[in-house]
C-alpha cells in the first residue's frame, strides 16, 4: 500500500519553476530519502503535499487523503518538521509542546518528556532565546510526540550537532520499526545512504531517479582512479573510450578519477598501452552517483 501517491504534481510561481510533473509513490512503512541540492524543489514538494500551497496541476494523496480537499486532515495526522522553525513569541518550550499536542486533542506528555530528555532540551526556556539547534529540537518533539503513522521532515538535521543528529536518527529508526513511514528531504547524501531504504533524486523541479538505495548503488557504474601521466590521458580518454562520465583530476592525490559504465575489457586494453603507475576500480558512493546525475 502506498502512503503517498504523486501523479503529475506541478507547482509554478508565475513564470518561475517550482516542481514539474512529479510522479512518485512511497510505500507504507518505508524510510524514504528525498535528495537534492538547495533550490531543487524539495520544500515546494513537501509544502504542496501538505496542502500548505496549492498545486498548479496534477494530483496527490497522503494517507489516502487528497492534498487539496483534505489538507486539514493531513496536517492533523502527519508529523511535520519544516526546514525553518517558527514559534509564537514569548512562549516557553513546554508550552509550545503542550500546545502542539492540544491541536491534535491528544495527551502526549509522557512521550514528550522522553523525547526532551533524549534530545537534551530544557523545556523551561523561552523559545525566543533558543539557538537554531534547540529550536529544531522543539520542532522534532512536536512532530514525533503524537506517534504519527507518517513523518514528513524537511532538512531535519540542519542546526543539530553530530551527537544530536545521531540521536535524532535513532529516534526515527525506532518510530519506523514501530510502523511509522519516514519521508525526509536532505542534501546530505550520507544521511540517506546510512538510514534510508528508498530514495529519489530531484533536479530542477523534476525527479530524475527513484528506487531502493541498494539498487541506486548498483547502477553498474564503477569508480576508476588512475595514477601516472594523467594530464595527457585526461585529454584523450573520453574520445577513445565510451561510457566515461564525471571525469576530473583529484586535487589532493593527483589521480584521474571518473565513473565508467562501459565494457571493462575495452577500458583495460586501452589503459594497458598508457603510461600509468596505478589503477583502482571500486564501487561508487551514493554521493558520486548523485553528482553524476545532477551534473
PDB file of C-alpha atoms in Angstrom:
ATOM      1  CA  UNK A   1       0.000   0.000   0.000  1.00  0.00           C
ATOM      2  CA  UNK A   2       1.259   3.470  -0.896  1.00  0.00           C
ATOM      3  CA  UNK A   3       1.053   6.059   1.861  1.00  0.00           C
ATOM      4  CA  UNK A   4       1.981   8.848  -0.581  1.00  0.00           C
ATOM      5  CA  UNK A   5       0.970   8.870  -4.250  1.00  0.00           C
ATOM      6  CA  UNK A   6       2.019  11.731  -6.530  1.00  0.00           C
ATOM      7  CA  UNK A   7       0.719  11.977 -10.106  1.00  0.00           C
ATOM      8  CA  UNK A   8       1.919  14.767 -12.379  1.00  0.00           C
ATOM      9  CA  UNK A   9       2.226  17.217  -9.491  1.00  0.00           C
ATOM     10  CA  UNK A  10       3.240  20.678 -10.716  1.00  0.00           C
ATOM     11  CA  UNK A  11       3.698  23.975  -8.921  1.00  0.00           C
ATOM     12  CA  UNK A  12       4.686  27.137 -10.760  1.00  0.00           C
ATOM     13  CA  UNK A  13       5.291  30.601  -9.334  1.00  0.00           C
ATOM     14  CA  UNK A  14       4.269  32.706 -12.316  1.00  0.00           C
ATOM     15  CA  UNK A  15       6.968  32.024 -14.878  1.00  0.00           C
ATOM     16  CA  UNK A  16       9.292  30.626 -12.224  1.00  0.00           C
ATOM     17  CA  UNK A  17       9.786  26.881 -11.888  1.00  0.00           C
ATOM     18  CA  UNK A  18       8.726  25.147  -8.685  1.00  0.00           C
ATOM     19  CA  UNK A  19       8.139  21.453  -9.401  1.00  0.00           C
ATOM     20  CA  UNK A  20       7.221  19.907 -12.727  1.00  0.00           C
ATOM     21  CA  UNK A  21       5.043  16.832 -13.303  1.00  0.00           C
ATOM     22  CA  UNK A  22       6.334  14.821 -10.375  1.00  0.00           C
ATOM     23  CA  UNK A  23       5.334  11.161 -10.236  1.00  0.00           C
ATOM     24  CA  UNK A  24       6.292   9.249  -7.115  1.00  0.00           C
ATOM     25  CA  UNK A  25       4.906   6.517  -4.863  1.00  0.00           C
ATOM     26  CA  UNK A  26       6.076   5.891  -1.306  1.00  0.00           C
ATOM     27  CA  UNK A  27       5.103   2.637   0.350  1.00  0.00           C
ATOM     28  CA  UNK A  28       3.710   2.491   3.865  1.00  0.00           C
ATOM     29  CA  UNK A  29       6.461   1.658   6.356  1.00  0.00           C
ATOM     30  CA  UNK A  30       9.289   2.898   4.144  1.00  0.00           C
ATOM     31  CA  UNK A  31      12.237   5.030   5.261  1.00  0.00           C
ATOM     32  CA  UNK A  32      12.459   7.350   2.262  1.00  0.00           C
ATOM     33  CA  UNK A  33      15.040   9.978   1.396  1.00  0.00           C
ATOM     34  CA  UNK A  34      14.248  12.884  -0.922  1.00  0.00           C
ATOM     35  CA  UNK A  35      17.599  14.127  -2.190  1.00  0.00           C
ATOM     36  CA  UNK A  36      18.523  17.320  -3.962  1.00  0.00           C
ATOM     37  CA  UNK A  37      20.581  20.480  -3.587  1.00  0.00           C
ATOM     38  CA  UNK A  38      19.112  23.736  -2.328  1.00  0.00           C
ATOM     39  CA  UNK A  39      16.562  25.075  -4.808  1.00  0.00           C
ATOM     40  CA  UNK A  40      15.869  21.718  -6.433  1.00  0.00           C
ATOM     41  CA  UNK A  41      12.201  21.684  -5.338  1.00  0.00           C
ATOM     42  CA  UNK A  42      12.260  19.595  -2.151  1.00  0.00           C
ATOM     43  CA  UNK A  43      10.480  22.097   0.103  1.00  0.00           C
ATOM     44  CA  UNK A  44       7.969  23.016  -2.606  1.00  0.00           C
ATOM     45  CA  UNK A  45       7.089  19.333  -2.988  1.00  0.00           C
ATOM     46  CA  UNK A  46       6.613  18.873   0.744  1.00  0.00           C
ATOM     47  CA  UNK A  47       4.534  22.031   1.222  1.00  0.00           C
ATOM     48  CA  UNK A  48       2.341  21.081  -1.726  1.00  0.00           C
ATOM     49  CA  UNK A  49       1.802  17.572  -0.344  1.00  0.00           C
ATOM     50  CA  UNK A  50       0.717  19.048   2.985  1.00  0.00           C
ATOM     51  CA  UNK A  51      -1.705  21.457   1.302  1.00  0.00           C
ATOM     52  CA  UNK A  52       0.215  24.491   2.555  1.00  0.00           C
ATOM     53  CA  UNK A  53       0.481  25.715  -1.033  1.00  0.00           C
ATOM     54  CA  UNK A  54      -1.889  24.832  -3.866  1.00  0.00           C
ATOM     55  CA  UNK A  55      -0.649  22.828  -6.861  1.00  0.00           C
ATOM     56  CA  UNK A  56      -0.831  24.354 -10.326  1.00  0.00           C
ATOM     57  CA  UNK A  57      -1.784  20.992 -11.795  1.00  0.00           C
ATOM     58  CA  UNK A  58      -1.599  17.293 -11.098  1.00  0.00           C
ATOM     59  CA  UNK A  59      -2.770  15.442  -8.009  1.00  0.00           C
ATOM     60  CA  UNK A  60      -1.528  13.608  -4.946  1.00  0.00           C
ATOM     61  CA  UNK A  61      -2.812  11.734  -1.933  1.00  0.00           C
ATOM     62  CA  UNK A  62      -1.249  11.461   1.515  1.00  0.00           C
ATOM     63  CA  UNK A  63      -2.509   8.626   3.735  1.00  0.00           C
ATOM     64  CA  UNK A  64      -5.383   8.296   1.267  1.00  0.00           C
ATOM     65  CA  UNK A  65      -6.374  11.968   1.634  1.00  0.00           C
ATOM     66  CA  UNK A  66      -6.492  14.329  -1.325  1.00  0.00           C
ATOM     67  CA  UNK A  67      -3.962  17.109  -0.763  1.00  0.00           C
ATOM     68  CA  UNK A  68      -6.404  19.828  -1.878  1.00  0.00           C
ATOM     69  CA  UNK A  69      -9.721  18.658  -0.447  1.00  0.00           C
ATOM     70  CA  UNK A  70      -8.423  17.022   2.733  1.00  0.00           C
ATOM     71  CA  UNK A  71      -5.362  19.079   3.679  1.00  0.00           C
ATOM     72  CA  UNK A  72      -6.670  19.755   7.208  1.00  0.00           C
ATOM     73  CA  UNK A  73      -6.950  16.017   7.853  1.00  0.00           C
ATOM     74  CA  UNK A  74      -3.404  15.535   6.540  1.00  0.00           C
ATOM     75  CA  UNK A  75      -1.994  18.272   8.787  1.00  0.00           C
ATOM     76  CA  UNK A  76      -3.846  16.815  11.777  1.00  0.00           C
ATOM     77  CA  UNK A  77      -2.455  13.309  11.349  1.00  0.00           C
ATOM     78  CA  UNK A  78       1.017  13.783   9.854  1.00  0.00           C
ATOM     79  CA  UNK A  79       4.080  14.676  11.908  1.00  0.00           C
ATOM     80  CA  UNK A  80       5.691  17.592  10.062  1.00  0.00           C
ATOM     81  CA  UNK A  81       9.018  19.306  10.646  1.00  0.00           C
ATOM     82  CA  UNK A  82       9.622  22.320   8.381  1.00  0.00           C
ATOM     83  CA  UNK A  83      13.105  23.365   7.348  1.00  0.00           C
ATOM     84  CA  UNK A  84      12.646  26.721   9.108  1.00  0.00           C
ATOM     85  CA  UNK A  85      11.183  26.643  12.609  1.00  0.00           C
ATOM     86  CA  UNK A  86       8.985  29.475  13.907  1.00  0.00           C
ATOM     87  CA  UNK A  87       7.001  29.614  17.141  1.00  0.00           C
ATOM     88  CA  UNK A  88       4.744  32.066  18.903  1.00  0.00           C
ATOM     89  CA  UNK A  89       6.869  34.685  20.599  1.00  0.00           C
ATOM     90  CA  UNK A  90       7.471  34.596  24.379  1.00  0.00           C
ATOM     91  CA  UNK A  91       6.180  31.050  24.795  1.00  0.00           C
ATOM     92  CA  UNK A  92       8.164  28.569  26.855  1.00  0.00           C
ATOM     93  CA  UNK A  93       9.295  25.326  25.262  1.00  0.00           C
ATOM     94  CA  UNK A  94       6.980  23.223  27.435  1.00  0.00           C
ATOM     95  CA  UNK A  95       4.008  25.389  26.411  1.00  0.00           C
ATOM     96  CA  UNK A  96       4.824  25.082  22.715  1.00  0.00           C
ATOM     97  CA  UNK A  97       4.994  21.296  23.015  1.00  0.00           C
ATOM     98  CA  UNK A  98       1.752  21.135  25.018  1.00  0.00           C
ATOM     99  CA  UNK A  99       0.014  23.468  22.571  1.00  0.00           C
ATOM    100  CA  UNK A 100       1.098  21.317  19.620  1.00  0.00           C
ATOM    101  CA  UNK A 101      -0.376  18.220  21.297  1.00  0.00           C
ATOM    102  CA  UNK A 102      -3.615  20.057  22.105  1.00  0.00           C
ATOM    103  CA  UNK A 103      -4.143  20.863  18.424  1.00  0.00           C
ATOM    104  CA  UNK A 104      -4.490  17.117  17.913  1.00  0.00           C
ATOM    105  CA  UNK A 105      -6.588  16.728  21.056  1.00  0.00           C
ATOM    106  CA  UNK A 106      -4.017  14.309  22.480  1.00  0.00           C
ATOM    107  CA  UNK A 107      -2.142  13.890  25.737  1.00  0.00           C
ATOM    108  CA  UNK A 108       1.451  13.315  24.617  1.00  0.00           C
ATOM    109  CA  UNK A 109       3.145  14.387  27.844  1.00  0.00           C
ATOM    110  CA  UNK A 110       4.859  11.063  28.630  1.00  0.00           C
ATOM    111  CA  UNK A 111       6.412  10.655  25.196  1.00  0.00           C
ATOM    112  CA  UNK A 112       7.255  14.362  25.007  1.00  0.00           C
ATOM    113  CA  UNK A 113       9.166  14.126  28.290  1.00  0.00           C
ATOM    114  CA  UNK A 114      11.174  11.162  26.991  1.00  0.00           C
ATOM    115  CA  UNK A 115      11.986  12.935  23.723  1.00  0.00           C
ATOM    116  CA  UNK A 116      13.047  16.116  25.521  1.00  0.00           C
ATOM    117  CA  UNK A 117      15.359  14.143  27.776  1.00  0.00           C
ATOM    118  CA  UNK A 118      16.937  12.270  24.861  1.00  0.00           C
ATOM    119  CA  UNK A 119      17.495  15.499  22.950  1.00  0.00           C
ATOM    120  CA  UNK A 120      18.781  17.410  25.971  1.00  0.00           C
ATOM    121  CA  UNK A 121      16.060  20.039  25.681  1.00  0.00           C
ATOM    122  CA  UNK A 122      15.405  22.491  28.541  1.00  0.00           C
ATOM    123  CA  UNK A 123      11.632  22.953  28.490  1.00  0.00           C
ATOM    124  CA  UNK A 124      11.672  25.887  30.918  1.00  0.00           C
ATOM    125  CA  UNK A 125      13.365  28.210  28.419  1.00  0.00           C
ATOM    126  CA  UNK A 126      11.584  30.769  26.237  1.00  0.00           C
ATOM    127  CA  UNK A 127      11.670  29.812  22.552  1.00  0.00           C
ATOM    128  CA  UNK A 128      12.875  33.288  21.540  1.00  0.00           C
ATOM    129  CA  UNK A 129      16.134  32.634  23.418  1.00  0.00           C
ATOM    130  CA  UNK A 130      16.900  29.288  21.782  1.00  0.00           C
ATOM    131  CA  UNK A 131      19.647  28.601  19.260  1.00  0.00           C
ATOM    132  CA  UNK A 132      18.765  27.190  15.832  1.00  0.00           C
ATOM    133  CA  UNK A 133      19.682  23.700  17.011  1.00  0.00           C
ATOM    134  CA  UNK A 134      17.475  23.871  20.096  1.00  0.00           C
ATOM    135  CA  UNK A 135      14.596  25.325  18.085  1.00  0.00           C
ATOM    136  CA  UNK A 136      14.963  22.368  15.740  1.00  0.00           C
ATOM    137  CA  UNK A 137      14.772  20.020  18.758  1.00  0.00           C
ATOM    138  CA  UNK A 138      11.455  21.598  19.788  1.00  0.00           C
ATOM    139  CA  UNK A 139      10.164  21.022  16.263  1.00  0.00           C
ATOM    140  CA  UNK A 140      11.249  17.381  16.407  1.00  0.00           C
ATOM    141  CA  UNK A 141       9.369  16.803  19.676  1.00  0.00           C
ATOM    142  CA  UNK A 142       6.236  18.475  18.281  1.00  0.00           C
ATOM    143  CA  UNK A 143       6.393  16.327  15.142  1.00  0.00           C
ATOM    144  CA  UNK A 144       7.040  12.980  16.840  1.00  0.00           C
ATOM    145  CA  UNK A 145       5.226  13.144  20.196  1.00  0.00           C
ATOM    146  CA  UNK A 146       1.821  12.001  18.909  1.00  0.00           C
ATOM    147  CA  UNK A 147       3.335   8.886  17.245  1.00  0.00           C
ATOM    148  CA  UNK A 148       2.105   9.674  13.711  1.00  0.00           C
ATOM    149  CA  UNK A 149       1.884   6.995  11.043  1.00  0.00           C
ATOM    150  CA  UNK A 150       3.714   9.347   8.673  1.00  0.00           C
ATOM    151  CA  UNK A 151       6.572  11.734   9.457  1.00  0.00           C
ATOM    152  CA  UNK A 152       7.458  14.343   6.821  1.00  0.00           C
ATOM    153  CA  UNK A 153      10.699  16.132   7.651  1.00  0.00           C
ATOM    154  CA  UNK A 154      12.268  18.921   5.593  1.00  0.00           C
ATOM    155  CA  UNK A 155      16.068  19.186   6.024  1.00  0.00           C
ATOM    156  CA  UNK A 156      15.643  17.945   9.627  1.00  0.00           C
ATOM    157  CA  UNK A 157      19.285  17.885  10.780  1.00  0.00           C
ATOM    158  CA  UNK A 158      20.284  21.462   9.917  1.00  0.00           C
ATOM    159  CA  UNK A 159      21.434  23.160  13.113  1.00  0.00           C
ATOM    160  CA  UNK A 160      21.908  19.909  15.057  1.00  0.00           C
ATOM    161  CA  UNK A 161      25.385  18.953  16.242  1.00  0.00           C
ATOM    162  CA  UNK A 162      26.700  15.475  15.230  1.00  0.00           C
ATOM    163  CA  UNK A 163      25.704  13.827  18.530  1.00  0.00           C
ATOM    164  CA  UNK A 164      22.152  15.152  18.289  1.00  0.00           C
ATOM    165  CA  UNK A 165      21.959  14.140  14.633  1.00  0.00           C
ATOM    166  CA  UNK A 166      22.766  10.567  15.628  1.00  0.00           C
ATOM    167  CA  UNK A 167      20.185  10.598  18.433  1.00  0.00           C
ATOM    168  CA  UNK A 168      17.622  12.101  16.073  1.00  0.00           C
ATOM    169  CA  UNK A 169      18.106   9.264  13.583  1.00  0.00           C
ATOM    170  CA  UNK A 170      17.935   6.757  16.442  1.00  0.00           C
ATOM    171  CA  UNK A 171      14.505   8.194  17.250  1.00  0.00           C
ATOM    172  CA  UNK A 172      13.395   7.998  13.603  1.00  0.00           C
ATOM    173  CA  UNK A 173      14.633   4.407  13.310  1.00  0.00           C
ATOM    174  CA  UNK A 174      12.640   3.416  16.399  1.00  0.00           C
ATOM    175  CA  UNK A 175       9.497   5.119  15.047  1.00  0.00           C
ATOM    176  CA  UNK A 176       9.990   3.339  11.724  1.00  0.00           C
ATOM    177  CA  UNK A 177      10.338  -0.048  13.433  1.00  0.00           C
ATOM    178  CA  UNK A 178       7.044   0.638  15.208  1.00  0.00           C
ATOM    179  CA  UNK A 179       5.322   1.134  11.847  1.00  0.00           C
ATOM    180  CA  UNK A 180       5.752   4.812  11.016  1.00  0.00           C
ATOM    181  CA  UNK A 181       6.678   5.835   7.483  1.00  0.00           C
ATOM    182  CA  UNK A 182       9.570   8.296   7.339  1.00  0.00           C
ATOM    183  CA  UNK A 183       9.857  10.760   4.449  1.00  0.00           C
ATOM    184  CA  UNK A 184      12.625  13.312   4.776  1.00  0.00           C
ATOM    185  CA  UNK A 185      14.394  15.677   2.434  1.00  0.00           C
ATOM    186  CA  UNK A 186      18.113  16.263   2.568  1.00  0.00           C
ATOM    187  CA  UNK A 187      21.085  17.469   0.562  1.00  0.00           C
ATOM    188  CA  UNK A 188      23.407  15.343   2.733  1.00  0.00           C
ATOM    189  CA  UNK A 189      23.937  12.087   0.880  1.00  0.00           C
ATOM    190  CA  UNK A 190      25.451  10.201   3.819  1.00  0.00           C
ATOM    191  CA  UNK A 191      22.202  10.580   5.800  1.00  0.00           C
ATOM    192  CA  UNK A 192      20.238   8.885   3.049  1.00  0.00           C
ATOM    193  CA  UNK A 193      22.869   6.216   2.458  1.00  0.00           C
ATOM    194  CA  UNK A 194      23.090   5.330   6.155  1.00  0.00           C
ATOM    195  CA  UNK A 195      19.410   5.267   7.088  1.00  0.00           C
ATOM    196  CA  UNK A 196      17.058   5.078   4.088  1.00  0.00           C
ATOM    197  CA  UNK A 197      15.750   2.043   2.244  1.00  0.00           C
ATOM    198  CA  UNK A 198      14.442   4.034  -0.727  1.00  0.00           C
ATOM    199  CA  UNK A 199      15.273   7.398  -2.235  1.00  0.00           C
ATOM    200  CA  UNK A 200      14.516   9.793  -5.069  1.00  0.00           C
ATOM    201  CA  UNK A 201      16.777  12.395  -6.676  1.00  0.00           C
ATOM    202  CA  UNK A 202      15.196  15.722  -7.638  1.00  0.00           C
ATOM    203  CA  UNK A 203      16.856  18.179 -10.022  1.00  0.00           C
ATOM    204  CA  UNK A 204      15.422  21.467 -11.302  1.00  0.00           C
ATOM    205  CA  UNK A 205      11.958  20.515 -10.076  1.00  0.00           C
ATOM    206  CA  UNK A 206      11.958  17.081 -11.724  1.00  0.00           C
ATOM    207  CA  UNK A 207      12.577  13.613 -10.299  1.00  0.00           C
ATOM    208  CA  UNK A 208      15.492  12.084 -12.193  1.00  0.00           C
ATOM    209  CA  UNK A 209      15.720   8.765 -10.321  1.00  0.00           C
ATOM    210  CA  UNK A 210      13.687   6.856  -7.751  1.00  0.00           C
ATOM    211  CA  UNK A 211      14.439   3.373  -6.436  1.00  0.00           C
ATOM    212  CA  UNK A 212      15.684   1.424  -3.447  1.00  0.00           C
ATOM    213  CA  UNK A 213      19.009   2.732  -2.139  1.00  0.00           C
ATOM    214  CA  UNK A 214      20.561  -0.689  -2.823  1.00  0.00           C
ATOM    215  CA  UNK A 215      19.513  -0.601  -6.472  1.00  0.00           C
ATOM    216  CA  UNK A 216      20.643   3.005  -6.908  1.00  0.00           C
ATOM    217  CA  UNK A 217      24.048   1.986  -5.617  1.00  0.00           C
ATOM    218  CA  UNK A 218      24.068  -0.913  -8.093  1.00  0.00           C
ATOM    219  CA  UNK A 219      23.965   1.304 -11.178  1.00  0.00           C
ATOM    220  CA  UNK A 220      26.547  -0.808 -12.981  1.00  0.00           C
ATOM    221  CA  UNK A 221      28.977   2.097 -12.984  1.00  0.00           C
ATOM    222  CA  UNK A 222      32.437   1.688 -11.494  1.00  0.00           C
ATOM    223  CA  UNK A 223      34.642   4.349  -9.984  1.00  0.00           C
ATOM    224  CA  UNK A 224      38.050   4.303 -11.657  1.00  0.00           C
ATOM    225  CA  UNK A 225      41.122   6.070 -10.284  1.00  0.00           C
ATOM    226  CA  UNK A 226      44.360   6.238 -12.286  1.00  0.00           C
ATOM    227  CA  UNK A 227      47.800   7.488 -11.238  1.00  0.00           C
ATOM    228  CA  UNK A 228      50.513   8.344 -13.723  1.00  0.00           C
ATOM    229  CA  UNK A 229      50.720  10.701 -16.697  1.00  0.00           C
ATOM    230  CA  UNK A 230      47.130  11.833 -16.137  1.00  0.00           C
ATOM    231  CA  UNK A 231      47.327  15.158 -17.985  1.00  0.00           C
ATOM    232  CA  UNK A 232      47.695  13.627 -21.430  1.00  0.00           C
ATOM    233  CA  UNK A 233      45.364  10.761 -20.519  1.00  0.00           C
ATOM    234  CA  UNK A 234      42.609  13.171 -19.438  1.00  0.00           C
ATOM    235  CA  UNK A 235      42.688  14.893 -22.830  1.00  0.00           C
ATOM    236  CA  UNK A 236      42.072  11.782 -24.935  1.00  0.00           C
ATOM    237  CA  UNK A 237      40.441   9.029 -22.841  1.00  0.00           C
ATOM    238  CA  UNK A 238      36.859  10.264 -23.352  1.00  0.00           C
ATOM    239  CA  UNK A 239      37.278  10.311 -27.125  1.00  0.00           C
ATOM    240  CA  UNK A 240      38.794   6.834 -27.199  1.00  0.00           C
ATOM    241  CA  UNK A 241      36.545   5.052 -24.673  1.00  0.00           C
ATOM    242  CA  UNK A 242      32.741   5.255 -24.436  1.00  0.00           C
ATOM    243  CA  UNK A 243      30.874   5.180 -21.095  1.00  0.00           C
ATOM    244  CA  UNK A 244      33.024   7.658 -19.155  1.00  0.00           C
ATOM    245  CA  UNK A 245      31.476  10.414 -17.026  1.00  0.00           C
ATOM    246  CA  UNK A 246      32.389  12.720 -14.152  1.00  0.00           C
ATOM    247  CA  UNK A 247      35.994  12.937 -15.368  1.00  0.00           C
ATOM    248  CA  UNK A 248      38.281  15.013 -13.141  1.00  0.00           C
ATOM    249  CA  UNK A 249      41.761  15.199 -11.632  1.00  0.00           C
ATOM    250  CA  UNK A 250      41.729  14.763  -7.841  1.00  0.00           C
ATOM    251  CA  UNK A 251      43.392  17.858  -6.381  1.00  0.00           C
ATOM    252  CA  UNK A 252      44.784  16.088  -3.315  1.00  0.00           C
ATOM    253  CA  UNK A 253      46.075  12.840  -4.872  1.00  0.00           C
ATOM    254  CA  UNK A 254      46.718  13.984  -8.439  1.00  0.00           C
ATOM    255  CA  UNK A 255      44.869  10.880  -9.698  1.00  0.00           C
ATOM    256  CA  UNK A 256      42.484  10.899 -12.625  1.00  0.00           C
ATOM    257  CA  UNK A 257      39.030   9.863 -11.373  1.00  0.00           C
ATOM    258  CA  UNK A 258      35.911   9.014 -13.358  1.00  0.00           C
ATOM    259  CA  UNK A 259      32.789   6.840 -13.436  1.00  0.00           C
ATOM    260  CA  UNK A 260      32.774   4.115 -16.074  1.00  0.00           C
ATOM    261  CA  UNK A 261      29.709   2.314 -17.407  1.00  0.00           C
ATOM    262  CA  UNK A 262      31.189   0.607 -20.440  1.00  0.00           C
ATOM    263  CA  UNK A 263      32.786  -2.751 -21.139  1.00  0.00           C
ATOM    264  CA  UNK A 264      35.681  -3.374 -18.773  1.00  0.00           C
ATOM    265  CA  UNK A 265      37.903  -5.277 -21.296  1.00  0.00           C
ATOM    266  CA  UNK A 266      37.843  -2.252 -23.616  1.00  0.00           C
ATOM    267  CA  UNK A 267      38.969   0.059 -20.819  1.00  0.00           C
ATOM    268  CA  UNK A 268      41.703  -2.302 -19.614  1.00  0.00           C
ATOM    269  CA  UNK A 269      43.040  -2.830 -23.122  1.00  0.00           C
ATOM    270  CA  UNK A 270      43.275   0.925 -23.650  1.00  0.00           C
ATOM    271  CA  UNK A 271      44.933   1.553 -20.284  1.00  0.00           C
ATOM    272  CA  UNK A 272      47.484  -1.213 -20.840  1.00  0.00           C
ATOM    273  CA  UNK A 273      49.002   0.932 -23.589  1.00  0.00           C
ATOM    274  CA  UNK A 274      49.154   4.099 -21.455  1.00  0.00           C
ATOM    275  CA  UNK A 275      51.811   5.466 -19.100  1.00  0.00           C
ATOM    276  CA  UNK A 276      50.112   4.729 -15.755  1.00  0.00           C
ATOM    277  CA  UNK A 277      51.530   3.810 -12.345  1.00  0.00           C
ATOM    278  CA  UNK A 278      48.451   2.526 -10.555  1.00  0.00           C
ATOM    279  CA  UNK A 279      44.823   1.649 -11.210  1.00  0.00           C
ATOM    280  CA  UNK A 280      41.968   1.290  -8.706  1.00  0.00           C
ATOM    281  CA  UNK A 281      38.431   0.169  -9.588  1.00  0.00           C
ATOM    282  CA  UNK A 282      35.769   0.367  -6.874  1.00  0.00           C
ATOM    283  CA  UNK A 283      32.022   0.800  -6.403  1.00  0.00           C
ATOM    284  CA  UNK A 284      30.934   4.480  -6.457  1.00  0.00           C
ATOM    285  CA  UNK A 285      29.349   6.046  -3.388  1.00  0.00           C
ATOM    286  CA  UNK A 286      25.760   7.277  -3.428  1.00  0.00           C
ATOM    287  CA  UNK A 287      27.105  10.836  -3.475  1.00  0.00           C
ATOM    288  CA  UNK A 288      29.190  10.153  -6.580  1.00  0.00           C
ATOM    289  CA  UNK A 289      26.199   8.589  -8.311  1.00  0.00           C
ATOM    290  CA  UNK A 290      24.034  11.558  -7.352  1.00  0.00           C
ATOM    291  CA  UNK A 291      26.579  14.139  -8.519  1.00  0.00           C
ATOM    292  CA  UNK A 292      26.904  12.299 -11.822  1.00  0.00           C
ATOM    293  CA  UNK A 293      23.136  12.522 -12.381  1.00  0.00           C
ATOM    294  CA  UNK A 294      22.918  16.091 -11.141  1.00  0.00           C
ATOM    295  CA  UNK A 295      25.784  17.391 -13.276  1.00  0.00           C
TER     296      UNK A 295
END
